[in-house]
Amino acid sequence: MDMPPIWAPGTKGPETPNIARVRDYWLGGTRNSAADRRLGEQFTLCAPQLPYLARTHRNFLRRVVTRLVGDGIRQFVDLGTGMPTMGNVHQVAQQCAPECRVVYTDIDPVVVTESRALLEGDDRTAYILADVQRPEQVLDSPALRRLLDLDEPVALLAIDVLHHIPDSAGPAELLTTYADGLGSGCRVALSHTCRHEQLLDAMRLYSDIYNTPLPEFAFRTTAEVEKLLAGFEITEPGLVPIPLWQPDLDTEPDQNPEHFSGCAALAYRS
Ligand SMILES: C[S@@+](CC[C@H](N)C(=O)[O-])C[C@H]1O[C@@H](n2cnc3c(N)ncnc32)[C@H](O)[C@@H]1O
């Protein structure tokens, strides 16, 4: 299927690959171009586990959002969303309870422009251009204030995004600032890609083969991720490998133990 002609002004549109659209491709979506697919293939040549990892994070999102809606949560703030496609938060939450409201955020203006166009007409979602490291850009946003009632509980989602936030930026403190700003009863659902020699080797290989430097990522160990949640109570089953967080046995489970290179948890502000 051809993509709708929605491209951010000032870019070359489909000719300029974008990593959020590459992820849509890895997740089996149609919101990507030939250039995105080509870049996706270049990455997977070096790191064949990347589409698997993207799927495990997305499947965790589905399970945890379903659980949160079951627990009565109707409002969500998602940090570092990428494209709002392929079973993203509003699709899962509103399928369970149509009144759910979702605020998406991303630092990439191209992603935000294209996503807003995709979400046009949906008055239960908003998409904010914001840096995770600047909580006020999210918490003080008129769009968030309009859409959410902070007297009612909110779930904050940080799905595969905190490796973009170095320790020097204080990711644990950022999480507590968001949670406190979103009101009492805030839940935090977190999944994090973990440090893994195979992944680091693959990134070095990609940089060498394609002569393209990659940014520094803060892939953390499970023990380091646990420290990010120091201000929270972690609920059952704890901080565990992503596929083991309340696996949904009615759908195909993610089950390649060799590729267990991420962890996930649901927590609440204590
Ligand atoms: C690996 S993707 C994950 C996307 C999505 N959460 C998911 O699970 O599919 C990371 C996303 O975070 C965004 N991002 C990176 N650094 C960010 C920052 N400092 N603030 C907000 N978003 C950021 C990127 O633009 C990208 O869309």
CSV table of C-alpha atoms and ligand atoms in Angstrom, one decimal:
chain,number,residue,atom,x,y,z
A,1,MET,CA,0.0,0.0,0.0
A,2,ASP,CA,1.3,3.5,-0.8
A,3,MET,CA,1.8,5.9,2.0
A,4,PRO,CA,-0.4,9.0,2.3
A,5,PRO,CA,1.5,12.1,1.0
A,6,ILE,CA,2.3,13.5,4.5
A,7,TRP,CA,5.8,14.8,4.7
A,8,ALA,CA,7.3,17.5,7.0
A,9,PRO,CA,7.9,20.7,5.1
A,10,GLY,CA,11.6,21.5,4.6
A,11,THR,CA,12.6,17.9,4.3
A,12,LYS,CA,13.1,15.8,1.2
A,13,GLY,CA,10.2,13.7,2.5
A,14,PRO,CA,10.5,10.0,1.6
A,15,GLU,CA,14.0,10.5,0.2
A,16,THR,CA,15.4,11.4,3.6
A,17,PRO,CA,15.3,8.2,5.8
A,18,ASN,CA,14.0,8.7,9.3
A,19,ILE,CA,14.7,6.2,12.2
A,20,ALA,CA,11.2,6.4,13.5
A,21,ARG,CA,9.9,5.3,10.1
A,22,VAL,CA,12.6,2.6,10.0
A,23,ARG,CA,11.0,1.3,13.2
A,24,ASP,CA,7.6,1.4,11.6
A,25,TYR,CA,9.1,-0.8,8.9
A,26,TRP,CA,10.6,-3.2,11.4
A,27,LEU,CA,7.2,-3.5,13.1
A,28,GLY,CA,5.6,-4.4,9.8
A,29,GLY,CA,4.0,-1.0,9.1
A,30,THR,CA,3.3,1.0,5.9
A,31,ARG,CA,4.3,4.4,7.2
A,32,ASN,CA,7.8,4.2,5.6
A,33,SER,CA,9.5,4.8,2.3
A,34,ALA,CA,12.0,3.0,0.1
A,35,ALA,CA,14.8,5.0,1.7
A,36,ASP,CA,13.6,4.0,5.2
A,37,ARG,CA,13.5,0.4,4.2
A,38,ARG,CA,16.9,0.5,2.7
A,39,LEU,CA,18.4,2.1,5.9
A,40,GLY,CA,16.5,-0.5,8.0
A,41,GLU,CA,18.1,-3.3,5.9
A,42,GLN,CA,21.5,-1.8,6.4
A,43,PHE,CA,21.0,-1.8,10.1
A,44,THR,CA,19.7,-5.4,10.2
A,45,LEU,CA,22.6,-6.6,8.1
A,46,CYS,CA,24.8,-5.7,11.0
A,47,ALA,CA,22.3,-6.3,13.8
A,48,PRO,CA,19.7,-8.9,12.8
A,49,GLN,CA,18.1,-8.7,16.3
A,50,LEU,CA,16.9,-5.1,15.9
A,51,PRO,CA,13.5,-5.8,14.5
A,52,TYR,CA,13.0,-8.5,17.2
A,53,LEU,CA,13.9,-6.0,19.9
A,54,ALA,CA,11.5,-3.4,18.4
A,55,ARG,CA,8.7,-6.0,18.5
A,56,THR,CA,9.5,-7.0,22.1
A,57,HIS,CA,9.2,-3.4,23.2
A,58,ARG,CA,6.0,-2.9,21.2
A,59,ASN,CA,4.5,-6.2,22.6
A,60,PHE,CA,5.3,-5.0,26.2
A,61,LEU,CA,3.6,-1.7,25.4
A,62,ARG,CA,0.5,-3.6,24.3
A,63,ARG,CA,0.5,-5.8,27.5
A,64,VAL,CA,1.2,-3.0,29.9
A,65,VAL,CA,-1.3,-0.5,28.4
A,66,THR,CA,-4.0,-3.3,28.4
A,67,ARG,CA,-3.2,-3.9,32.1
A,68,LEU,CA,-3.3,-0.2,32.9
A,69,VAL,CA,-6.7,0.3,31.3
A,70,GLY,CA,-7.9,-2.8,33.2
A,71,ASP,CA,-6.7,-1.1,36.4
A,72,GLY,CA,-8.8,2.0,35.5
A,73,ILE,CA,-6.2,4.3,33.9
A,74,ARG,CA,-7.7,6.3,31.1
A,75,GLN,CA,-4.9,8.9,30.5
A,76,PHE,CA,-1.4,8.3,29.1
A,77,VAL,CA,1.7,10.3,28.4
A,78,ASP,CA,4.2,8.6,26.2
A,79,LEU,CA,7.9,9.8,26.0
A,80,GLY,CA,9.8,9.4,22.7
A,81,THR,CA,6.9,7.9,20.7
A,82,GLY,CA,8.2,7.8,17.2
A,83,MET,CA,5.4,7.1,14.7
A,84,PRO,CA,1.9,6.5,16.3
A,85,THR,CA,1.4,3.4,14.2
A,86,MET,CA,1.4,-0.4,14.5
A,87,GLY,CA,-0.3,-0.8,17.9
A,88,ASN,CA,0.9,2.3,19.6
A,89,VAL,CA,-0.6,3.6,22.8
A,90,HIS,CA,-3.9,5.2,21.6
A,91,GLN,CA,-4.7,2.2,19.3
A,92,VAL,CA,-4.3,-0.3,22.2
A,93,ALA,CA,-5.9,1.9,24.9
A,94,GLN,CA,-8.9,3.0,22.9
A,95,GLN,CA,-9.6,-0.5,21.7
A,96,CYS,CA,-10.0,-1.4,25.4
A,97,ALA,CA,-11.8,1.8,26.4
A,98,PRO,CA,-12.6,4.4,23.7
A,99,GLU,CA,-12.5,7.3,26.1
A,100,CYS,CA,-8.8,6.9,26.7
A,101,ARG,CA,-6.7,10.0,26.0
A,102,VAL,CA,-3.0,9.9,25.0
A,103,VAL,CA,-0.3,12.6,24.8
A,104,TYR,CA,2.5,11.6,22.6
A,105,THR,CA,5.9,13.3,22.6
A,106,ASP,CA,9.1,13.2,20.5
A,107,ILE,CA,12.2,15.4,20.0
A,108,ASP,CA,12.2,15.0,16.2
A,109,PRO,CA,10.2,17.7,14.4
A,110,VAL,CA,9.8,15.5,11.3
A,111,VAL,CA,8.2,12.8,13.3
A,112,VAL,CA,6.0,15.2,15.1
A,113,THR,CA,4.8,16.9,11.9
A,114,GLU,CA,4.0,13.6,10.2
A,115,SER,CA,2.4,12.1,13.3
A,116,ARG,CA,0.1,15.1,13.8
A,117,ALA,CA,-1.1,14.7,10.2
A,118,LEU,CA,-1.7,11.0,10.8
A,119,LEU,CA,-3.7,11.8,14.0
A,120,GLU,CA,-5.7,14.7,12.6
A,121,GLY,CA,-9.3,14.5,13.6
A,122,ASP,CA,-8.6,12.4,16.7
A,123,ASP,CA,-9.6,14.7,19.5
A,124,ARG,CA,-8.4,12.2,22.2
A,125,THR,CA,-4.7,12.4,21.2
A,126,ALA,CA,-2.2,15.2,21.1
A,127,TYR,CA,1.4,15.1,19.9
A,128,ILE,CA,3.9,17.4,21.5
A,129,LEU,CA,7.4,18.4,20.2
A,130,ALA,CA,9.5,17.9,23.4
A,131,ASP,CA,12.8,16.8,24.7
A,132,VAL,CA,12.6,14.1,27.5
A,133,GLN,CA,15.3,16.1,29.3
A,134,ARG,CA,13.0,19.2,29.5
A,135,PRO,CA,9.9,18.0,31.5
A,136,GLU,CA,8.4,21.4,31.5
A,137,GLN,CA,8.0,21.1,27.7
A,138,VAL,CA,5.6,18.3,28.4
A,139,LEU,CA,4.1,19.2,31.7
A,140,ASP,CA,3.3,22.8,30.9
A,141,SER,CA,2.2,22.1,27.4
A,142,PRO,CA,-1.3,23.6,26.7
A,143,ALA,CA,-2.1,20.5,24.7
A,144,LEU,CA,-1.5,18.3,27.7
A,145,ARG,CA,-3.4,20.6,30.0
A,146,ARG,CA,-6.3,20.7,27.6
A,147,LEU,CA,-6.5,16.9,27.1
A,148,LEU,CA,-5.7,15.5,30.5
A,149,ASP,CA,-7.3,15.9,33.9
A,150,LEU,CA,-4.4,15.7,36.4
A,151,ASP,CA,-6.9,15.1,39.2
A,152,GLU,CA,-7.4,11.7,37.6
A,153,PRO,CA,-4.5,9.1,37.5
A,154,VAL,CA,-2.1,9.2,34.5
A,155,ALA,CA,0.3,6.6,33.3
A,156,LEU,CA,3.7,7.7,32.0
A,157,LEU,CA,5.3,5.5,29.4
A,158,ALA,CA,9.0,5.4,28.6
A,159,ILE,CA,9.3,2.6,26.1
A,160,ASP,CA,12.8,2.1,24.6
A,161,VAL,CA,13.7,5.8,24.9
A,162,LEU,CA,15.9,6.2,28.0
A,163,HIS,CA,19.0,5.0,26.2
A,164,HIS,CA,18.9,8.4,24.6
A,165,ILE,CA,19.2,10.0,28.0
A,166,PRO,CA,22.8,9.9,29.5
A,167,ASP,CA,23.4,9.5,33.2
A,168,SER,CA,24.6,13.1,33.3
A,169,ALA,CA,21.1,14.3,32.5
A,170,GLY,CA,19.7,12.5,35.7
A,171,PRO,CA,17.2,10.1,34.1
A,172,ALA,CA,16.0,8.9,37.6
A,173,GLU,CA,15.3,12.5,38.7
A,174,LEU,CA,13.6,13.2,35.3
A,175,LEU,CA,11.2,10.3,35.9
A,176,THR,CA,10.2,11.5,39.4
A,177,THR,CA,9.7,15.0,38.0
A,178,TYR,CA,7.3,13.7,35.4
A,179,ALA,CA,5.5,11.5,37.8
A,180,ASP,CA,5.1,14.2,40.4
A,181,GLY,CA,4.0,16.7,37.7
A,182,LEU,CA,1.4,14.2,36.5
A,183,GLY,CA,-0.3,14.0,39.9
A,184,SER,CA,-0.7,11.5,42.6
A,185,GLY,CA,-1.4,7.9,41.5
A,186,CYS,CA,1.0,8.2,38.5
A,187,ARG,CA,2.2,4.9,37.1
A,188,VAL,CA,5.4,4.5,35.1
A,189,ALA,CA,5.8,1.8,32.5
A,190,LEU,CA,9.4,1.4,31.4
A,191,SER,CA,11.2,-0.8,29.0
A,192,HIS,CA,14.9,-0.3,28.3
A,193,THR,CA,17.3,-1.9,25.8
A,194,CYS,CA,20.2,-3.3,27.8
A,195,ARG,CA,23.9,-3.2,27.2
A,196,HIS,CA,24.8,-6.3,25.2
A,197,GLU,CA,28.2,-7.0,23.6
A,198,GLN,CA,26.5,-8.3,20.5
A,199,LEU,CA,24.6,-5.1,20.0
A,200,LEU,CA,27.7,-2.9,20.6
A,201,ASP,CA,29.7,-5.0,18.2
A,202,ALA,CA,26.9,-4.6,15.6
A,203,MET,CA,26.9,-0.9,16.0
A,204,ARG,CA,30.6,-0.6,15.6
A,205,LEU,CA,30.3,-2.8,12.5
A,206,TYR,CA,27.6,-0.6,11.0
A,207,SER,CA,29.7,2.6,11.6
A,208,ASP,CA,32.7,0.9,9.9
A,209,ILE,CA,30.9,-0.5,6.9
A,210,TYR,CA,28.8,2.5,6.2
A,211,ASN,CA,31.4,5.1,7.4
A,212,THR,CA,28.6,6.6,9.5
A,213,PRO,CA,29.3,7.6,13.1
A,214,LEU,CA,26.5,6.7,15.5
A,215,PRO,CA,25.6,8.7,18.6
A,216,GLU,CA,26.6,7.5,22.1
A,217,PHE,CA,23.7,5.5,23.5
A,218,ALA,CA,23.2,4.8,27.2
A,219,PHE,CA,22.4,1.1,27.0
A,220,ARG,CA,22.2,0.1,30.7
A,221,THR,CA,22.4,-3.1,32.6
A,222,THR,CA,19.3,-4.3,34.5
A,223,ALA,CA,20.9,-3.2,37.8
A,224,GLU,CA,21.4,0.3,36.3
A,225,VAL,CA,17.8,0.4,35.0
A,226,GLU,CA,16.6,-0.5,38.5
A,227,LYS,CA,18.3,2.6,39.8
A,228,LEU,CA,16.3,4.7,37.4
A,229,LEU,CA,13.2,3.5,39.3
A,230,ALA,CA,14.6,4.2,42.8
A,231,GLY,CA,11.8,6.7,43.5
A,232,PHE,CA,9.1,4.2,42.7
A,233,GLU,CA,7.6,0.9,43.9
A,234,ILE,CA,7.9,-1.7,41.3
A,235,THR,CA,4.9,-4.0,40.9
A,236,GLU,CA,4.8,-7.7,40.2
A,237,PRO,CA,6.6,-9.4,38.4
A,238,GLY,CA,9.3,-6.9,39.0
A,239,LEU,CA,12.0,-5.6,36.6
A,240,VAL,CA,12.4,-8.6,34.2
A,241,PRO,CA,13.5,-9.4,30.7
A,242,ILE,CA,10.9,-7.8,28.4
A,243,PRO,CA,9.2,-10.9,27.1
A,244,LEU,CA,8.8,-12.2,30.6
A,245,TRP,CA,6.7,-9.2,31.8
A,246,GLN,CA,3.2,-10.7,32.1
A,247,PRO,CA,3.5,-12.7,28.9
A,248,ASP,CA,0.3,-13.0,27.0
A,249,LEU,CA,0.0,-16.7,26.2
A,250,ASP,CA,-2.9,-16.2,23.8
A,251,THR,CA,-0.6,-14.4,21.3
A,252,GLU,CA,2.7,-15.6,20.0
A,253,PRO,CA,5.2,-15.0,22.8
A,254,ASP,CA,8.6,-13.4,22.2
A,255,GLN,CA,10.8,-16.3,22.9
A,256,ASN,CA,14.3,-16.1,21.7
A,257,PRO,CA,16.3,-16.2,24.9
A,258,GLU,CA,19.5,-15.3,23.0
A,259,HIS,CA,18.0,-12.0,22.2
A,260,PHE,CA,16.9,-11.1,25.7
A,261,SER,CA,18.6,-7.8,25.8
A,262,GLY,CA,16.0,-5.5,27.4
A,263,CYS,CA,14.1,-5.3,30.6
A,264,ALA,CA,10.7,-3.9,31.6
A,265,ALA,CA,8.7,-2.9,34.7
A,266,LEU,CA,5.5,-1.2,35.8
A,267,ALA,CA,6.0,1.0,38.8
A,268,TYR,CA,4.1,3.6,40.8
A,269,ARG,CA,5.2,6.6,42.8
A,270,SER,CA,5.6,5.6,46.4
B,1,LIG,C1,13.9,3.7,19.7
B,1,LIG,S1,12.7,4.9,19.3
B,1,LIG,C2,11.3,4.3,20.3
B,1,LIG,C3,10.0,4.8,19.9
B,1,LIG,C4,8.8,4.2,20.7
B,1,LIG,N1,8.8,4.6,22.1
B,1,LIG,C5,8.7,2.7,20.5
B,1,LIG,O1,8.8,2.0,21.4
B,1,LIG,O2,8.5,2.3,19.3
B,1,LIG,C6,13.2,6.3,20.2
B,1,LIG,C7,12.4,7.6,19.9
B,1,LIG,O3,12.7,8.5,20.9
B,1,LIG,C8,13.0,9.8,20.3
B,1,LIG,N2,13.9,10.6,21.1
B,1,LIG,C9,15.3,10.4,21.1
B,1,LIG,N3,15.8,11.3,22.0
B,1,LIG,C10,14.7,12.0,22.6
B,1,LIG,C11,14.6,13.0,23.5
B,1,LIG,N4,15.7,13.5,24.1
B,1,LIG,N5,13.4,13.5,23.8
B,1,LIG,C12,12.3,13.0,23.2
B,1,LIG,N6,12.3,12.0,22.3
B,1,LIG,C13,13.6,11.5,22.0
B,1,LIG,C14,13.4,9.5,18.9
B,1,LIG,O4,13.2,10.5,18.0
B,1,LIG,C15,12.7,8.2,18.6
B,1,LIG,O5,11.4,8.5,17.9
